[in-house]
CSV table of C-alpha atoms in Angstrom, one decimal:
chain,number,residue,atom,x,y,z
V,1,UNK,CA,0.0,0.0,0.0
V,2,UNK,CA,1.6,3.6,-0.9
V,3,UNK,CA,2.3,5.7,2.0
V,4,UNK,CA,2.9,9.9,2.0
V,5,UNK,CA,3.8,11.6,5.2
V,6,UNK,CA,4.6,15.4,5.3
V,7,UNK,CA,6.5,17.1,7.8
V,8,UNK,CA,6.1,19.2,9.7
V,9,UNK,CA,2.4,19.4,10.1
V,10,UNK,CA,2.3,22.9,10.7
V,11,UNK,CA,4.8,25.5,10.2
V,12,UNK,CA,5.3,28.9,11.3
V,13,UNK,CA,7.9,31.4,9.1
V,14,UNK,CA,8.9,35.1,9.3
V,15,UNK,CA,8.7,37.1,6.3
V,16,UNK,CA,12.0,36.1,4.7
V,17,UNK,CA,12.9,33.1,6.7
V,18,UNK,CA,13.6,30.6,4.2
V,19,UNK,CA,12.6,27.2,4.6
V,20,UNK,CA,11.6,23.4,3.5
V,21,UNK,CA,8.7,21.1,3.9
V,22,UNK,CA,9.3,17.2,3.5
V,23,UNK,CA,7.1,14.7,2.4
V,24,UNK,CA,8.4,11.0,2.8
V,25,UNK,CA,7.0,8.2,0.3
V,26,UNK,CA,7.0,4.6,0.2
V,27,UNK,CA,5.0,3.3,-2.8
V,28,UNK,CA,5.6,0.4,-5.7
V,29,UNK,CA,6.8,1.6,-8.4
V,30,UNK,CA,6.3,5.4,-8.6
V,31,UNK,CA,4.8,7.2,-11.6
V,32,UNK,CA,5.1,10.8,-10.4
V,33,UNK,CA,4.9,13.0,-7.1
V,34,UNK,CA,2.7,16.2,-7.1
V,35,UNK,CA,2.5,19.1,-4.8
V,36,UNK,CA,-0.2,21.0,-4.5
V,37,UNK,CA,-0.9,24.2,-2.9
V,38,UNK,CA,-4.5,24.7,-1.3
V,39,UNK,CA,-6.1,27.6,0.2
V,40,UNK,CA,-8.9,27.6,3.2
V,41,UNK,CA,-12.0,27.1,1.4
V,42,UNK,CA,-10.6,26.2,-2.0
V,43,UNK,CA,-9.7,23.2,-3.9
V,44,UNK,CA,-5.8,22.2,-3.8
V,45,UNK,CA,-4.3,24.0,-7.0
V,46,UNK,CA,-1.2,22.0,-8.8
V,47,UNK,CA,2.0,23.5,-8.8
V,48,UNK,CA,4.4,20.8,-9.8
V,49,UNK,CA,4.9,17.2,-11.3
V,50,UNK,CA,8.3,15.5,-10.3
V,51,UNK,CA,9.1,11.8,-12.2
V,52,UNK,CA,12.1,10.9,-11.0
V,53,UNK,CA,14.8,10.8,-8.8
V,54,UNK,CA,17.4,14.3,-9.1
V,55,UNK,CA,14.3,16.0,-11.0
V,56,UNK,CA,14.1,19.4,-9.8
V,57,UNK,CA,11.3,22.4,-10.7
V,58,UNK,CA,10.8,25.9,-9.5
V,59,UNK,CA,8.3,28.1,-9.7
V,60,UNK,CA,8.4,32.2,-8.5
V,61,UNK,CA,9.9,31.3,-4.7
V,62,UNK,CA,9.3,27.7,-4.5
V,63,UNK,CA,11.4,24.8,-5.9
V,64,UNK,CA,10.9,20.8,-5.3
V,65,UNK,CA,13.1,18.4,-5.4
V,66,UNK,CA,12.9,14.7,-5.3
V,67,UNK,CA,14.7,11.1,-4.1
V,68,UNK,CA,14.2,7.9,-4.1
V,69,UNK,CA,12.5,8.3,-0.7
V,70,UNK,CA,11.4,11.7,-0.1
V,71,UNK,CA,10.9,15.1,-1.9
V,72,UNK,CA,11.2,18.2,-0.6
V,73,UNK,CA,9.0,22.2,-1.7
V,74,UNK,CA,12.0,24.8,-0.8
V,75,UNK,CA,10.7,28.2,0.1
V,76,UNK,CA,12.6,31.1,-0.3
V,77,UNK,CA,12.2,34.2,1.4
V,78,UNK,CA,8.7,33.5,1.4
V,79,UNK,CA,5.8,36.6,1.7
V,80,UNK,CA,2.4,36.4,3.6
V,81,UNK,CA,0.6,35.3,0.3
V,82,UNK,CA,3.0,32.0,0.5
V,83,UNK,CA,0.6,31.2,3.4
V,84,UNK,CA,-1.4,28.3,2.5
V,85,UNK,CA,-1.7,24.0,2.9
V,86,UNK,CA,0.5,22.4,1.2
V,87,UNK,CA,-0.3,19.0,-0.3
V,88,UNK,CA,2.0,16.3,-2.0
V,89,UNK,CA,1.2,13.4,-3.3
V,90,UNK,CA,2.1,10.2,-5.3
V,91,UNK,CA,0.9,7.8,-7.9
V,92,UNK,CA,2.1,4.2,-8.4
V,93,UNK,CA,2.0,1.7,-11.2
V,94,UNK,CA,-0.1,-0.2,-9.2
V,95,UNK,CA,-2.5,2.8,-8.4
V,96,UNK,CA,-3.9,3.0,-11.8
V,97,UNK,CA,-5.3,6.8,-11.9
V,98,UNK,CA,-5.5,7.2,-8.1
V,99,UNK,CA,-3.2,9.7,-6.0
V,100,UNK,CA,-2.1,9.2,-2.4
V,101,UNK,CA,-1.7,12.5,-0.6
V,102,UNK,CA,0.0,13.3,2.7
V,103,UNK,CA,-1.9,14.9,5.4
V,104,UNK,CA,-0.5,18.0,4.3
V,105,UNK,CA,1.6,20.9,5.9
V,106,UNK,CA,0.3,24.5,7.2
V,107,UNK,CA,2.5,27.5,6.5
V,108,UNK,CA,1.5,30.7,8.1
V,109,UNK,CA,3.7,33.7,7.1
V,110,UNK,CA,4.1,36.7,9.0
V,111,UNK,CA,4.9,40.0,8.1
T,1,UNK,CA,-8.9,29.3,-19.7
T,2,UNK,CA,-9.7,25.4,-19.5
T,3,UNK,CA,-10.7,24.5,-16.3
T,4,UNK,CA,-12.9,22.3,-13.8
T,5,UNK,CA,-16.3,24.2,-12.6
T,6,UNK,CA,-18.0,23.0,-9.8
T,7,UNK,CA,-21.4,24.2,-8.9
T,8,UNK,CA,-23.3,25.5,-6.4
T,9,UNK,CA,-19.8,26.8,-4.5
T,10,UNK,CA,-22.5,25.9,-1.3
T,11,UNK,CA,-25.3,24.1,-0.8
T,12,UNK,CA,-26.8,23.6,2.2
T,13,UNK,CA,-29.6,20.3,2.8
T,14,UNK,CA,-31.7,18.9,5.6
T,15,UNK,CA,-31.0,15.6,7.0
T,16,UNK,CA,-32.5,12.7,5.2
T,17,UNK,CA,-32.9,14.9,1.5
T,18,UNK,CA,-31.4,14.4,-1.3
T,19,UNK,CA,-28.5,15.9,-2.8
T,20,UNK,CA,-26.9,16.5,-6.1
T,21,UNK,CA,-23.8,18.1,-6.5
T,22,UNK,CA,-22.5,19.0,-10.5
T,23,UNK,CA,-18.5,19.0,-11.8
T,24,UNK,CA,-18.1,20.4,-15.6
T,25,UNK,CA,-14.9,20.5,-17.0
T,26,UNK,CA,-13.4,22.3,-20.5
T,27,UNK,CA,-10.1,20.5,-20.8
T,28,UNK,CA,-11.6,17.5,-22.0
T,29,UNK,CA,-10.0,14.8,-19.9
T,30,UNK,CA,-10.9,11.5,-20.0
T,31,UNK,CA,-11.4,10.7,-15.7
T,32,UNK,CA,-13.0,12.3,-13.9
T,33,UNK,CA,-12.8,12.4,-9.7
T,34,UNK,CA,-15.0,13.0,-6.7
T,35,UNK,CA,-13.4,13.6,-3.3
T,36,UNK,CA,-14.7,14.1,-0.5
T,37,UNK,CA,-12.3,16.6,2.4
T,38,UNK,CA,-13.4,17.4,6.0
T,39,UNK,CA,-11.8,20.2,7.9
T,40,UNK,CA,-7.4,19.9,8.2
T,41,UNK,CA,-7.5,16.5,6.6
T,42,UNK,CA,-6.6,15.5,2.8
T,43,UNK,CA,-8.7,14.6,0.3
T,44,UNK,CA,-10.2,11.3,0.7
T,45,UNK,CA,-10.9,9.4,-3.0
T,46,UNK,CA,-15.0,8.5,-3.1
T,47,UNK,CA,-15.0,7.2,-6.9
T,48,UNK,CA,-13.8,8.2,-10.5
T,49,UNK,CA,-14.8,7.5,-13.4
T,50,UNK,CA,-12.4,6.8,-16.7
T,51,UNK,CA,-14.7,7.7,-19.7
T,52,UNK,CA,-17.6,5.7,-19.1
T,53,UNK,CA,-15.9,3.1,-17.1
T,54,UNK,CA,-16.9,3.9,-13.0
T,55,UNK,CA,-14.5,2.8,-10.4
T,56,UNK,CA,-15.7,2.7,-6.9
T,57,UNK,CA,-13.7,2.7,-3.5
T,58,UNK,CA,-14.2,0.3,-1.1
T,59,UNK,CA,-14.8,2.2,1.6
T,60,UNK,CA,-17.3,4.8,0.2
T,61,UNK,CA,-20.2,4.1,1.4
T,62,UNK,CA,-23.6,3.2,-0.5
T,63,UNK,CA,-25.2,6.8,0.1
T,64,UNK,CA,-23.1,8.2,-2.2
T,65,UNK,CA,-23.5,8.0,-5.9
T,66,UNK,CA,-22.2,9.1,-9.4
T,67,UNK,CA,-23.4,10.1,-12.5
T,68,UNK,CA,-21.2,11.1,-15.7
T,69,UNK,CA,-23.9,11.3,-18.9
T,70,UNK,CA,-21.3,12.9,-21.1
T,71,UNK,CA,-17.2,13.8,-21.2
T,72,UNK,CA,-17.8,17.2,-19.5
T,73,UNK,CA,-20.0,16.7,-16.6
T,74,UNK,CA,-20.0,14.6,-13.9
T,75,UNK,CA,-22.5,14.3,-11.0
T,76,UNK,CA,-22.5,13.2,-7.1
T,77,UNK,CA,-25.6,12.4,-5.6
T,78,UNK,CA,-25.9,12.0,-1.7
T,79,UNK,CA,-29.6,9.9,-1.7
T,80,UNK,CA,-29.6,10.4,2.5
T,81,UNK,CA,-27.2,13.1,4.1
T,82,UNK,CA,-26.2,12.5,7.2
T,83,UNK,CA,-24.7,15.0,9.6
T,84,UNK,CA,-21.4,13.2,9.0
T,85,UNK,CA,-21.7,13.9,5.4
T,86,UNK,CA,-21.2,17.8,6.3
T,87,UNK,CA,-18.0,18.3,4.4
T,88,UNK,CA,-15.7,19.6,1.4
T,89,UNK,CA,-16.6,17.8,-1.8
T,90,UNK,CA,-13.8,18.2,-4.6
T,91,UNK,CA,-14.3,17.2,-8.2
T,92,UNK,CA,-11.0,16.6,-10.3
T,93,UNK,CA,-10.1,15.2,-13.4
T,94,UNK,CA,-7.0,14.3,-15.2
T,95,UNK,CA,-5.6,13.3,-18.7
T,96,UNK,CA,-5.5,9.5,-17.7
T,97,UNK,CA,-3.9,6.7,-20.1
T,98,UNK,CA,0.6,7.1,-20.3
T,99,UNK,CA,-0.1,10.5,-20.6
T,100,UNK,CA,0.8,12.8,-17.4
T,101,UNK,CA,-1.5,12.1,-14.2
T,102,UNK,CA,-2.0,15.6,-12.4
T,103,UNK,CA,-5.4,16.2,-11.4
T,104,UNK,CA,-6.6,19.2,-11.9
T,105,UNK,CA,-9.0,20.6,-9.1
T,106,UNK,CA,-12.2,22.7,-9.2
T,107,UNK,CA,-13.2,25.2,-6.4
T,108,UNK,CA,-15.1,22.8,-4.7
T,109,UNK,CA,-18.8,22.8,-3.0
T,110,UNK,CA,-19.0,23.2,0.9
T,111,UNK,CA,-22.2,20.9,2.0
T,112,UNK,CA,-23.8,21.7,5.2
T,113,UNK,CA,-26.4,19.1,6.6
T,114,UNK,CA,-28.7,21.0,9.2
């Protein structure tokens, strides 16, 4: 059965203050990793697909990164609108069409 | 812009009566998802469909139905709402197939039970 944990579940950042968010995976076989970015009271909006191990994206202040094990969304010198959920999540060969998510981390900015 | 429209953005039900919840889409994916996502928790997988083919999780329970008459729209009906149906319901689709396999969310409709 995959498995996605994120960590931490809740994290707290100064305007500026850099920082990473980790989400560990154990699945058969893995067809991509995703992570998402979701705002209270919206759906989860998709911010990057990462296939395989090494594979890096970026997009405006965030970048992701993945291993065999784990991927990680780097935030630099994040602003308040940075503040959201962030999802990630996997799909297997074995999975078919159906993602496994993580539980998710909460970033809260301040200004 | 393609996207994934979800309508009504609330919708608000009495114990016991019937609810239909609608999911249109314009990129013209071939699956199509319902989720369901209480409060801090991640979306939990109720069924999808891959063109006409419907593919039900175990776990969802009987109350909860789909619909998908045509490519673009797909339905959920809840026949009994329970006060533990109160939730988040997200409707996604993707491209499906070896093609790439993000989903791609709608807004989402907030159901209250009173």
């Amino acid at each position: 059965e995959d498995q996605v944990t994120q960590s931490p579940e809740a994290l707290r950042l100064q305007e500026g203050e850099s920082s990473s968010l980790n989400c560990s995976y154990t699945v058969s076989g893995l067809r991509g990793l995703f992570w998402y970015r979701q705002d209270p009271g919206k759906g989860p909006e998709f911010l990057f697909t990462l296939y395989s191990a090494g594979e890096e994206k970026e997009k405006e202040r965030l970048k992701a990164t993945l291993t065999k094990k784990e991927s990680f969304l780097h935030i630099t010198a994040p602003k308040p609108e940075d503040s959201a959920t962030y999802l990630c999540a996997v799909i297997s060969k074995a999975a078919g069409n159906k993602l496994t998510f993580g539980g998710g981390t909460r970033v809260l900015v301040k200004p | 812009d393609a996207m994934v429209i979800q309508n009504p953005r609330y919708q608000v039900t009495q114990f016991g009566k019937p609810v239909t919840l609608s999911c249109s889409q314009t990129l013209n994916h071939n699956v199509m998802y319902w989720y369901q996502q209480k409060s801090s928790q991640a979306p939990k997988l109720l069924f999808h469909y891959y063109d006409k083919d419907f593919n039900n999780e175990a776990d969802t329970p009987d109350n909860f139905q789909s619909r998908r008459p045509n490519t673009s729209f797909c339905f959920l009906d809840i026949r009994s709402p329970g006060l533990g149906d109160a939730a988040m319901y997200l409707c996604a689709t993707s491209r499906g197939g070896q093609g790439s396999h993000e989903q791609y969310f709608g807004p989402g409709t907030r159901l209250t039970v009173t």
